[in-house]
Coordinates of C-alpha atoms in Angstrom, one line a residue:
M201 CA 76.7 31.4 -30.8
V202 CA 76.4 35.0 -32.8
D203 CA 74.6 37.6 -31.0
N204 CA 72.5 40.6 -32.2
F205 CA 75.2 41.3 -35.4
R206 CA 72.5 41.7 -37.7
W207 CA 73.3 44.7 -40.4
D208 CA 72.1 48.6 -40.3
T209 CA 70.6 49.2 -42.7
T210 CA 69.3 52.7 -41.3
R211 CA 72.2 54.3 -43.2
L212 CA 70.0 54.4 -46.2
Y213 CA 66.7 54.5 -44.7
P214 CA 65.9 55.5 -40.8
A215 CA 62.6 52.7 -41.6
P216 CA 60.6 51.5 -43.6
D217 CA 57.8 54.7 -43.8
S218 CA 60.7 57.1 -43.7
A219 CA 60.0 60.3 -45.3
E220 CA 63.2 60.1 -46.8
L221 CA 62.1 56.8 -48.3
E222 CA 58.7 57.8 -49.4
R223 CA 60.7 61.1 -51.1
D224 CA 63.5 58.9 -52.9
F225 CA 60.2 57.0 -55.0
L226 CA 58.7 60.5 -55.8
K227 CA 61.7 61.7 -57.0
A228 CA 62.6 58.6 -59.2
S229 CA 60.0 58.2 -61.0
A230 CA 59.2 62.4 -61.3
E231 CA 63.0 62.2 -62.8
A232 CA 62.1 59.0 -65.6
R233 CA 59.1 61.1 -66.5
A234 CA 61.1 63.9 -67.2
F235 CA 64.1 61.7 -69.0
R236 CA 61.2 60.4 -71.0
E237 CA 60.1 63.7 -72.2
R238 CA 63.6 65.2 -72.7
Y239 CA 64.6 62.1 -75.2
Q240 CA 62.1 59.5 -76.1
G241 CA 62.0 59.4 -80.1
K242 CA 65.2 62.0 -80.4
V243 CA 68.6 59.5 -79.4
A244 CA 69.3 58.8 -83.0
Q245 CA 69.6 62.5 -83.3
L246 CA 71.7 63.4 -80.6
D247 CA 75.8 63.6 -81.0
A248 CA 78.4 62.4 -79.2
A249 CA 78.0 65.3 -76.8
G250 CA 74.2 64.7 -76.6
L251 CA 74.4 61.1 -75.6
L252 CA 76.9 61.8 -73.2
E253 CA 74.6 64.1 -71.0
A254 CA 71.7 61.4 -71.9
L255 CA 73.9 58.7 -70.5
L256 CA 74.9 60.9 -67.1
S257 CA 71.3 61.0 -66.7
Y258 CA 70.3 58.2 -67.7
E259 CA 73.0 57.2 -64.5
S260 CA 71.7 59.7 -62.3
L261 CA 68.2 58.3 -62.2
Q262 CA 69.0 54.5 -61.7
E263 CA 71.1 55.3 -58.5
C264 CA 68.0 57.2 -57.1
A265 CA 65.8 54.6 -58.1
S266 CA 67.7 51.2 -56.9
L267 CA 67.8 52.4 -53.6
P268 CA 64.5 52.1 -52.3
Q269 CA 63.8 48.7 -54.4
L270 CA 67.5 47.3 -52.4
Y271 CA 66.6 48.7 -49.4
G272 CA 63.3 46.8 -49.7
H273 CA 65.4 43.2 -50.8
L274 CA 67.9 43.5 -47.9
L275 CA 64.9 44.0 -45.4
F276 CA 62.6 40.7 -46.8
A277 CA 65.5 38.9 -47.2
S278 CA 66.7 39.6 -43.4
D279 CA 62.8 38.8 -42.5
S280 CA 60.8 37.6 -45.2
E281 CA 57.6 36.9 -42.3
S282 CA 57.3 40.8 -41.7
D283 CA 54.1 41.6 -43.6
T284 CA 56.0 45.4 -43.3
H285 CA 58.5 43.9 -45.3
K286 CA 56.8 42.0 -47.8
S287 CA 54.8 45.0 -48.9
L288 CA 58.1 47.6 -49.1
M289 CA 59.4 44.3 -51.1
Q290 CA 56.7 44.1 -53.3
R291 CA 55.9 48.0 -54.3
G292 CA 59.5 48.3 -55.2
M293 CA 58.9 45.2 -57.6
E294 CA 56.0 47.2 -59.0
F295 CA 57.7 50.7 -59.1
G296 CA 60.7 49.1 -61.0
N297 CA 58.4 47.6 -63.2
E298 CA 56.5 50.6 -64.1
L299 CA 60.4 52.6 -64.5
S300 CA 61.6 50.0 -67.0
R301 CA 58.6 50.5 -69.3
D302 CA 59.5 54.0 -69.1
L303 CA 62.9 54.1 -70.1
L304 CA 62.7 51.4 -72.4
F305 CA 63.1 53.3 -75.3
F306 CA 66.6 54.5 -74.5
D307 CA 67.9 51.3 -75.1
L308 CA 65.5 50.5 -78.1
E309 CA 66.6 53.7 -79.2
I310 CA 70.1 53.4 -79.0
M311 CA 70.1 49.4 -80.9
A312 CA 68.6 51.4 -83.6
I313 CA 70.7 54.0 -84.6
P314 CA 72.0 53.2 -87.9
A315 CA 75.8 51.6 -88.1
E316 CA 77.3 54.1 -90.2
K317 CA 76.3 57.0 -87.5
F318 CA 76.7 54.8 -84.5
D319 CA 80.0 53.4 -84.8
P320 CA 81.8 57.1 -85.3
I321 CA 79.6 58.5 -82.4
V322 CA 80.4 55.6 -79.9
S323 CA 84.6 56.4 -81.2
D324 CA 84.5 59.5 -79.7
A325 CA 86.6 60.1 -77.1
R326 CA 84.1 61.7 -75.0
L327 CA 82.0 58.9 -74.6
A328 CA 85.1 56.2 -73.6
N329 CA 84.0 55.5 -70.7
Y330 CA 80.6 53.9 -72.1
H331 CA 82.2 52.5 -75.0
H332 CA 81.4 48.7 -73.9
H333 CA 78.4 49.9 -72.4
L334 CA 76.9 50.7 -75.6
S335 CA 78.1 48.1 -77.6
A336 CA 76.6 45.4 -75.2
I337 CA 73.4 47.0 -75.6
R338 CA 73.5 46.6 -79.2
R339 CA 74.1 42.6 -79.5
F340 CA 70.8 42.5 -78.6
Q341 CA 69.0 44.3 -81.2
P342 CA 68.2 41.2 -83.5
Y343 CA 66.0 40.2 -80.5
A344 CA 64.1 43.1 -79.5
L345 CA 60.7 43.8 -79.8
P346 CA 58.5 47.6 -80.9
E347 CA 58.7 49.6 -77.7
R348 CA 55.1 48.9 -76.8
E349 CA 55.5 44.7 -77.0
E350 CA 58.5 45.1 -75.1
Q351 CA 56.7 47.7 -72.2
L352 CA 53.7 44.6 -72.3
L353 CA 56.2 41.9 -71.7
T354 CA 57.4 43.6 -68.5
L355 CA 53.7 44.8 -67.2
K356 CA 53.2 41.1 -67.1
N357 CA 56.1 40.0 -65.3
L358 CA 54.4 41.8 -62.3
T359 CA 51.9 38.9 -62.1
G360 CA 54.1 36.4 -64.4
V361 CA 57.8 35.2 -63.1
Q362 CA 58.5 37.6 -60.8
A363 CA 55.2 36.8 -59.0
F364 CA 56.2 33.4 -58.6
S365 CA 59.9 33.9 -58.1
K366 CA 58.4 36.2 -55.0
L367 CA 56.4 32.9 -54.0
F368 CA 59.1 30.4 -54.3
D369 CA 61.3 33.0 -51.8
E370 CA 58.1 33.7 -49.5
L371 CA 57.7 29.4 -49.1
T372 CA 60.9 28.2 -49.3
A373 CA 62.1 31.1 -46.4
S374 CA 58.8 30.1 -44.6
L375 CA 59.9 26.7 -44.1
S376 CA 60.2 24.7 -40.3
Y377 CA 61.3 21.0 -40.3
R378 CA 60.9 19.2 -37.4
M379 CA 63.2 16.9 -36.3
E380 CA 65.0 15.5 -33.5
L381 CA 68.6 15.6 -32.3
D382 CA 70.6 14.7 -29.3
G383 CA 67.1 13.4 -27.5
E384 CA 65.3 16.7 -28.0
E385 CA 63.1 17.2 -31.3
R386 CA 62.3 20.8 -31.8
D387 CA 62.1 22.7 -35.0
F388 CA 65.2 23.7 -37.3
T389 CA 66.1 26.2 -40.3
G390 CA 66.9 25.1 -43.7
E391 CA 70.2 26.4 -43.1
E392 CA 70.6 24.6 -40.2
L393 CA 69.4 21.2 -41.5
I394 CA 72.1 21.7 -44.7
S395 CA 74.8 22.5 -42.2
L396 CA 74.2 19.2 -40.8
L397 CA 75.6 18.1 -43.6
H398 CA 79.4 18.8 -41.7
H399 CA 78.4 16.9 -39.4
P400 CA 80.6 13.5 -37.7
N401 CA 77.9 11.5 -37.3
A402 CA 76.7 9.6 -41.1
K403 CA 73.0 8.8 -40.0
L404 CA 72.5 12.2 -38.5
R405 CA 73.7 13.8 -41.7
E406 CA 71.4 11.4 -44.4
R407 CA 68.4 12.1 -41.7
A408 CA 68.4 15.5 -41.9
F409 CA 68.6 16.1 -45.5
T410 CA 66.0 13.7 -45.8
V411 CA 63.9 15.8 -43.7
F412 CA 65.1 18.7 -45.7
L413 CA 64.0 17.4 -49.2
N414 CA 60.7 15.8 -47.3
G415 CA 59.9 19.5 -46.9
H416 CA 60.7 20.6 -50.0
A417 CA 58.7 17.1 -51.7
D418 CA 55.7 18.6 -49.0
Q419 CA 55.6 21.4 -51.3
G420 CA 55.8 19.5 -55.3
I421 CA 52.6 20.4 -56.4
V422 CA 53.7 24.2 -55.7
L423 CA 57.5 24.1 -55.8
S424 CA 56.8 21.8 -59.7
T425 CA 54.4 25.3 -60.6
V426 CA 56.7 27.9 -60.3
F427 CA 59.5 25.9 -62.0
N428 CA 56.9 24.9 -64.9
T429 CA 55.9 28.6 -65.3
V430 CA 59.5 29.8 -65.4
A431 CA 60.3 27.8 -67.8
L432 CA 56.9 28.6 -69.9
D433 CA 57.5 31.8 -69.2
H434 CA 61.2 32.1 -70.6
G435 CA 60.7 29.6 -73.2
Q436 CA 58.0 31.9 -74.7
E437 CA 59.9 34.7 -74.7
M438 CA 62.7 33.0 -76.2
E439 CA 60.1 32.6 -79.5
L440 CA 58.7 35.9 -79.9
R441 CA 62.7 37.7 -79.6
G442 CA 63.9 34.5 -81.8
Y443 CA 66.5 33.0 -79.8
S444 CA 67.6 29.9 -81.2
H445 CA 68.3 28.4 -77.5
P446 CA 67.4 29.2 -74.2
M447 CA 70.6 29.5 -73.3
Q448 CA 71.2 32.3 -76.2
P449 CA 70.4 35.5 -73.7
T450 CA 72.5 34.6 -70.8
N451 CA 75.7 33.9 -73.4
L452 CA 74.9 37.6 -75.2
G453 CA 74.6 39.2 -71.5
N454 CA 77.8 37.4 -70.9
E455 CA 79.7 38.3 -74.0
L456 CA 80.3 35.0 -74.5
S457 CA 79.5 32.6 -77.9
D458 CA 77.8 29.4 -76.9
E459 CA 80.0 27.4 -78.5
A460 CA 82.6 28.7 -76.1
I461 CA 79.9 27.7 -72.8
E462 CA 79.5 24.5 -74.2
H463 CA 82.8 23.8 -74.8
L464 CA 83.9 24.9 -71.3
M465 CA 80.5 22.5 -70.0
Q466 CA 82.1 19.2 -72.3
V467 CA 85.6 19.7 -70.8
T468 CA 83.9 19.4 -67.3
E469 CA 82.3 16.6 -68.3
K470 CA 85.9 14.6 -69.3
N471 CA 87.1 15.5 -66.3
F472 CA 84.3 14.3 -64.2
P473 CA 86.6 11.4 -63.2
I474 CA 88.8 13.5 -61.3
A475 CA 85.5 14.0 -58.6
Q476 CA 85.1 10.4 -59.0
E477 CA 88.9 9.6 -57.7
Y478 CA 88.4 11.9 -55.2
F479 CA 85.1 10.6 -53.9
R480 CA 86.6 7.2 -53.7
L481 CA 89.3 8.6 -51.4
K482 CA 87.0 9.9 -49.0
A483 CA 85.3 6.6 -48.7
K484 CA 88.2 4.9 -48.0
L485 CA 88.9 8.2 -45.5
L486 CA 85.4 7.7 -43.8
G487 CA 85.9 4.3 -43.1
M488 CA 83.4 3.6 -45.7
D489 CA 82.9 1.1 -48.7
R490 CA 81.3 3.8 -51.3
L491 CA 80.2 7.2 -49.8
K492 CA 76.5 8.5 -50.0
N493 CA 75.5 12.2 -51.5
T494 CA 75.3 13.1 -47.5
D495 CA 78.8 12.0 -47.1
V496 CA 80.6 14.1 -50.0
Y497 CA 81.0 17.4 -47.2
A498 CA 81.3 15.0 -43.9
P499 CA 84.6 16.1 -41.8
V500 CA 87.8 13.5 -42.2
G501 CA 89.5 11.3 -39.9
E502 CA 89.4 13.1 -36.2
C503 CA 88.8 16.6 -37.3
H504 CA 85.3 18.0 -36.1
K505 CA 87.1 21.7 -35.6
T506 CA 84.2 24.3 -35.7
Y507 CA 85.2 28.2 -35.5
S508 CA 83.3 30.6 -33.0
F509 CA 82.3 34.0 -35.6
E510 CA 85.2 36.1 -34.0
E511 CA 87.4 33.5 -35.0
A512 CA 86.3 33.4 -38.1
Q513 CA 85.9 36.4 -38.6
K514 CA 90.1 37.2 -37.5
L515 CA 91.1 34.1 -40.2
V516 CA 89.2 35.8 -43.3
I517 CA 90.7 39.5 -42.5
D518 CA 93.9 38.3 -41.8
S519 CA 93.9 36.1 -45.0
Y520 CA 92.9 39.0 -47.3
S521 CA 95.5 41.3 -45.6
A522 CA 98.2 39.1 -46.0
F523 CA 97.5 39.4 -49.7
N524 CA 97.3 43.4 -49.7
P525 CA 96.7 45.2 -46.0
E526 CA 93.9 47.3 -48.2
Y527 CA 91.9 44.4 -48.7
G528 CA 92.2 43.6 -45.3
Q529 CA 91.1 47.5 -43.8
L530 CA 88.1 47.2 -46.7
I531 CA 86.8 44.1 -45.4
E532 CA 87.0 44.5 -41.9
G533 CA 84.4 47.8 -42.7
F534 CA 81.6 45.3 -43.3
F535 CA 81.5 44.5 -39.2
S536 CA 82.2 47.4 -38.0
D537 CA 79.7 48.6 -39.8
G538 CA 77.2 46.7 -39.2
R539 CA 76.7 46.1 -43.0
I540 CA 76.6 42.0 -41.9
D541 CA 73.8 40.0 -40.7
V542 CA 75.3 36.6 -39.3
E543 CA 73.0 34.1 -37.6
P544 CA 70.2 31.6 -38.9
R545 CA 66.8 32.4 -38.0
P546 CA 62.9 31.5 -39.3
G547 CA 62.0 34.0 -42.4
K548 CA 65.3 34.5 -42.9
S549 CA 66.8 34.4 -46.6
G550 CA 69.1 30.8 -47.0
G551 CA 72.4 30.9 -47.8
A552 CA 74.4 33.9 -48.1
F553 CA 74.5 36.7 -50.8
C554 CA 76.6 40.0 -51.1
M555 CA 74.5 42.8 -52.4
G556 CA 75.9 46.0 -53.9
L557 CA 73.9 48.8 -54.2
T558 CA 75.4 51.9 -56.1
P559 CA 78.8 52.9 -56.1
K560 CA 78.4 56.1 -53.8
L561 CA 77.1 52.8 -51.1
P562 CA 78.8 50.5 -49.4
P563 CA 77.8 46.8 -50.0
Y564 CA 75.8 44.8 -47.8
L565 CA 76.0 41.4 -46.5
L566 CA 74.3 38.3 -45.7
L567 CA 75.4 34.7 -44.2
N568 CA 73.7 32.1 -42.4
F569 CA 76.7 30.9 -40.0
T570 CA 76.7 28.1 -38.1
G571 CA 80.3 27.9 -37.2
N572 CA 81.7 24.7 -39.3
L573 CA 85.0 25.2 -41.6
R574 CA 82.1 25.4 -44.4
D575 CA 80.7 28.6 -42.9
V576 CA 84.2 30.4 -42.9
A577 CA 85.3 29.6 -46.7
T578 CA 81.5 31.3 -47.6
M579 CA 82.3 34.1 -44.7
A580 CA 85.4 34.2 -47.3
H581 CA 83.3 34.3 -50.7
E582 CA 81.0 36.8 -49.7
L583 CA 83.5 39.4 -48.4
G584 CA 85.3 38.8 -51.8
H585 CA 82.1 40.0 -53.4
G586 CA 82.1 42.7 -51.2
L587 CA 85.6 43.2 -52.2
H588 CA 85.0 43.6 -55.8
Y589 CA 82.2 45.5 -55.0
L590 CA 84.3 48.3 -53.1
R591 CA 87.1 48.2 -55.6
S592 CA 84.9 48.9 -58.6
Q593 CA 83.7 52.3 -57.0
D594 CA 85.8 54.4 -59.1
Q595 CA 83.0 53.1 -62.0
T596 CA 79.9 55.2 -62.9
M597 CA 76.5 53.4 -62.2
L598 CA 76.5 51.4 -66.0
N599 CA 80.0 49.9 -65.5
Y600 CA 79.8 49.1 -61.6
H601 CA 78.7 45.8 -62.0
A602 CA 81.0 43.2 -63.4
P603 CA 79.8 41.1 -66.0
L604 CA 78.4 37.6 -64.7
P605 CA 81.6 35.3 -65.8
L606 CA 83.3 37.4 -63.4
A607 CA 81.1 38.4 -60.3
E608 CA 82.9 35.3 -58.7
T609 CA 86.8 36.6 -59.7
A610 CA 87.3 38.0 -55.9
S611 CA 84.8 35.7 -53.9
V612 CA 86.8 32.7 -55.2
F613 CA 90.2 34.4 -55.3
G614 CA 89.5 34.8 -51.2
E615 CA 88.5 31.4 -50.0
M616 CA 91.8 30.3 -51.9
L617 CA 93.6 32.7 -49.4
L618 CA 91.9 31.8 -46.7
T619 CA 92.7 28.4 -47.7
S620 CA 96.5 28.7 -48.2
R621 CA 96.7 31.1 -45.1
M622 CA 94.9 28.2 -42.9
L623 CA 97.4 25.7 -44.4
E624 CA 100.5 27.3 -43.9
Q625 CA 99.1 28.0 -39.9
E626 CA 98.2 24.8 -39.6
S627 CA 100.5 22.3 -38.0
D628 CA 98.0 19.3 -37.3
R629 CA 98.4 16.3 -39.8
E630 CA 94.3 16.1 -39.4
V631 CA 93.7 19.6 -39.9
R632 CA 95.4 19.8 -42.8
I633 CA 93.9 17.3 -44.5
A634 CA 90.1 18.5 -43.7
L635 CA 91.7 21.5 -45.0
L636 CA 92.5 20.4 -48.5
C637 CA 89.7 17.9 -48.7
A638 CA 87.5 21.2 -48.0
T639 CA 89.4 22.9 -50.9
I640 CA 89.3 20.3 -53.4
E641 CA 85.6 19.6 -52.3
D642 CA 84.9 23.6 -52.6
I643 CA 86.1 23.4 -56.3
I644 CA 84.2 20.4 -57.3
A645 CA 81.0 21.8 -56.1
T646 CA 81.9 25.2 -57.8
T647 CA 82.8 23.3 -61.5
F648 CA 81.5 20.1 -61.9
R649 CA 78.4 20.5 -59.5
Q650 CA 77.3 23.8 -61.7
V651 CA 77.5 22.0 -64.7
V652 CA 75.5 19.4 -63.5
L653 CA 73.2 22.0 -62.7
T654 CA 73.4 24.1 -66.1
R655 CA 72.7 21.0 -67.8
F656 CA 69.9 20.0 -65.5
E657 CA 68.2 23.4 -66.2
Q658 CA 69.0 23.1 -70.3
R659 CA 66.6 19.7 -69.9
M660 CA 64.2 21.2 -68.1
H661 CA 63.6 24.5 -70.7
L662 CA 64.0 22.0 -73.6
E663 CA 61.6 19.6 -72.4
R664 CA 58.7 22.6 -71.0
K665 CA 58.5 23.2 -74.7
N666 CA 57.0 19.9 -75.4
G667 CA 54.4 20.3 -72.3
L668 CA 53.9 20.2 -68.9
L669 CA 56.5 18.6 -66.5
T670 CA 55.5 16.5 -63.4
S671 CA 57.4 16.6 -60.4
D672 CA 58.1 12.5 -61.6
R673 CA 59.5 14.0 -64.0
L674 CA 61.9 17.0 -62.8
C675 CA 63.3 14.6 -60.1
E676 CA 64.1 11.8 -63.2
I677 CA 66.3 14.5 -64.9
W678 CA 67.8 16.2 -61.9
W679 CA 68.9 12.1 -61.2
E680 CA 70.2 11.6 -64.4
E681 CA 72.3 14.5 -64.5
N682 CA 73.7 14.0 -61.0
G683 CA 74.6 10.4 -61.7
K684 CA 76.5 11.2 -64.4
L685 CA 79.3 13.4 -61.7
F686 CA 78.6 11.1 -59.0
G687 CA 79.1 8.0 -61.4
D688 CA 79.2 4.4 -59.1
S689 CA 81.8 6.1 -56.9
V690 CA 78.3 7.8 -55.1
E691 CA 74.9 6.4 -54.2
M692 CA 72.6 9.3 -53.8
I693 CA 69.9 9.2 -51.5
D694 CA 66.1 8.5 -52.7
P695 CA 65.0 12.1 -50.9
Y696 CA 67.7 13.3 -53.4
R697 CA 65.8 12.8 -56.2
W698 CA 64.0 16.7 -54.9
G699 CA 67.4 18.6 -55.1
W700 CA 66.4 20.8 -57.8
S701 CA 63.5 22.5 -56.3
Y702 CA 65.6 24.3 -53.4
I703 CA 67.8 25.7 -56.1
S704 CA 67.5 29.3 -56.1
H705 CA 69.3 30.1 -59.0
F706 CA 66.9 28.6 -61.1
I707 CA 64.2 30.7 -60.2
H708 CA 65.4 34.2 -59.9
S709 CA 68.4 34.1 -63.2
R710 CA 68.3 32.5 -66.0
F711 CA 71.8 29.5 -66.4
Y712 CA 73.2 31.6 -63.4
C713 CA 75.2 28.7 -62.6
Y714 CA 78.0 28.0 -65.6
A715 CA 79.6 31.4 -63.9
Y716 CA 80.6 29.6 -61.5
T717 CA 82.8 27.4 -63.3
F718 CA 83.9 29.7 -65.8
A719 CA 85.1 31.6 -62.7
E720 CA 86.9 28.6 -61.0
L721 CA 88.2 27.7 -63.4
L722 CA 89.7 31.7 -64.5
V723 CA 90.8 32.5 -60.6
L724 CA 92.7 28.5 -60.3
S725 CA 94.5 30.1 -63.6
L726 CA 95.1 33.9 -61.7
Y727 CA 96.3 32.1 -58.1
A728 CA 99.0 30.2 -59.8
R729 CA 100.2 33.2 -61.6
Y730 CA 99.8 34.3 -58.0
R731 CA 102.1 31.4 -56.9
E732 CA 104.2 32.3 -59.2
T733 CA 104.9 35.7 -59.2
G734 CA 104.5 36.4 -55.2
P735 CA 103.7 40.4 -54.2
A736 CA 103.7 41.2 -57.7
F737 CA 100.9 39.7 -58.4
A738 CA 98.5 42.1 -56.5
P739 CA 98.5 45.1 -59.0
I740 CA 97.2 42.5 -61.7
L741 CA 93.7 41.7 -59.5
D742 CA 93.4 44.7 -58.0
A743 CA 93.1 46.0 -61.6
I744 CA 90.5 43.3 -62.5
L745 CA 88.5 44.1 -59.9
K746 CA 88.8 47.7 -60.0
S747 CA 87.3 47.2 -64.1
G748 CA 84.3 46.3 -62.9
G749 CA 81.8 46.0 -66.0
S750 CA 83.5 48.4 -68.0
L751 CA 85.1 45.4 -69.9
S752 CA 84.3 42.0 -71.5
P753 CA 85.3 39.0 -70.1
G754 CA 88.0 38.8 -72.6
D755 CA 89.5 42.1 -72.4
T756 CA 89.1 41.8 -68.4
A757 CA 91.1 39.0 -68.7
H758 CA 93.6 39.8 -71.0
I759 CA 95.0 42.2 -68.2
A760 CA 96.3 39.2 -66.8
G761 CA 97.4 37.7 -69.9
I762 CA 94.1 35.2 -69.9
D763 CA 93.3 34.2 -73.0
I764 CA 89.8 32.6 -72.4
N765 CA 89.8 31.4 -76.3
D766 CA 92.8 29.1 -75.5
L767 CA 91.3 25.9 -76.1
G768 CA 93.3 24.4 -73.0
F769 CA 92.9 26.9 -70.7
W770 CA 90.2 25.6 -69.4
Q771 CA 91.7 22.1 -68.9
K772 CA 94.8 23.9 -67.3
G773 CA 92.1 24.6 -64.0
Y774 CA 91.1 21.0 -63.9
D775 CA 94.9 20.2 -64.0
L776 CA 95.5 22.1 -60.8
L777 CA 92.6 20.1 -59.2
G778 CA 94.2 17.0 -60.4
D779 CA 97.5 18.7 -58.6
L780 CA 95.7 19.0 -55.7
L781 CA 94.5 15.5 -55.5
A782 CA 97.9 14.2 -55.7
D783 CA 99.2 16.7 -52.5
L784 CA 96.0 14.8 -50.4
G785 CA 97.0 11.7 -51.5
K786 CA 100.5 12.3 -50.2
L787 CA 99.7 13.5 -47.0
L788 CA 97.8 10.9 -46.2
E789 CA 100.7 8.1 -46.8
E790 CA 102.5 10.1 -44.0
P791 CA 102.4 8.6 -40.7
V792 CA 99.1 9.4 -38.4
G793 CA 99.8 11.7 -35.9
Q794 CA 102.9 13.5 -37.2
K795 CA 103.6 17.1 -37.2
L796 CA 103.9 19.5 -40.4

């Protein structure tokens, strides 16, 4: 497999007990106090020059304060069983909470500036780089509370929702699963079991997923308590602030209307029959009457190809390089600079992520690579996030992170580049079928499935307002929402009732999941434009990535000539998916064994 491919965090700090780390904790605290003393109660009196000076100081403070916290997150993600990492992670949470309370006044006072004074100030050319940031802050003005109340809410998060989130992370990372494989009974990590959903043996796929889900069901008391607490906390805060719907603050933060997101989800649900058509087609490919949900990602035909880490690395770098040679060089840096953690192991966070630190520091990448085709696609996806962070480093701290609906742009586009390259290079019919199936399955997972997750999350939050949700009720809601996607084309195994219990987005980011659907459909449109225009499209994508968070999603899409308010826009993505399904059908009609 992969030997000693763990990230090197010494470029950030020499060690968790280093003097440099302690220095930055103390420095950030001192700067926060000084910032508060200088500006509290005075923001409304600042002119454009004064506000610019305050924003620059605020950004500098944010960069200094972020690094110790993110360093702790990286160490904890790589080994949550280490007491040192647990302590540093907790210290970072408490430190961040304290700074948030100290600095709350700044956004609140910006919100409170009268419109007749704010509008001419924000229009000043000197504040052009911060126009979007300042306007975004003021969207939350109707829902802001007095500073003391905001401080109390932030303070209680430490022993409330943040504590339960940390409990969820520690519990799920600590789970070990006992199962027999190839005549040997041994312990597995959750990532290893999930990877077996891509195994050619149907019975093994079902057994592995059953063991994984039953392991979560065994922790049902804790997990249902965590989910209930997170939902109750969110509901109480929504009530205090006067929001009308649990998704409203997320939509405001994403600069998207409630109506636009509901329309996106309704269009997606109307296209569920495309997914069901694919599931029926795949059942025939696998020689089954009907798929089980453990068969959705099964390899097709005789293609059980696996990839070494080195092969996957080369495929991904070459795919990005073919689009833009500079992209390949930037991505290669993750490997040569030791900014990637690869192999699954006990205590390591599951899944995959890319963490952008600050505009002055390179991002880090976590994988759980086991060698299947899906892992290669995940590598391309997460390195796309890394590329996005690197291209937006010309932005300042407040404009560094892309808004949530655009955060998946480079990652999903990178997956499309990978698929296209692999299809171009592959002459074996069976492998081409597998690649096309994987692409379709990935689009289904990042559009249809994410809307299913969002509908579950909506119902969980709305029903929690009326009282405690038992584990059985959470299982019922999950079962019902997934049933709408699968219809009669897929049989869900009974343990899948617990499928909600391992989705970390429900815990860490309210209503994050629909952003995947938004991004996937946007990227399908961007990729179609790329196929039409060729190399001339590269500067357009680069401009989108470089914009970071300096523009709204709508304004960013306009760079590519896309209007996200066009009611037919979302359907175009599903039309392209339908075309891919038709391409698969044509490929299946060709003689077996034919080289293409």
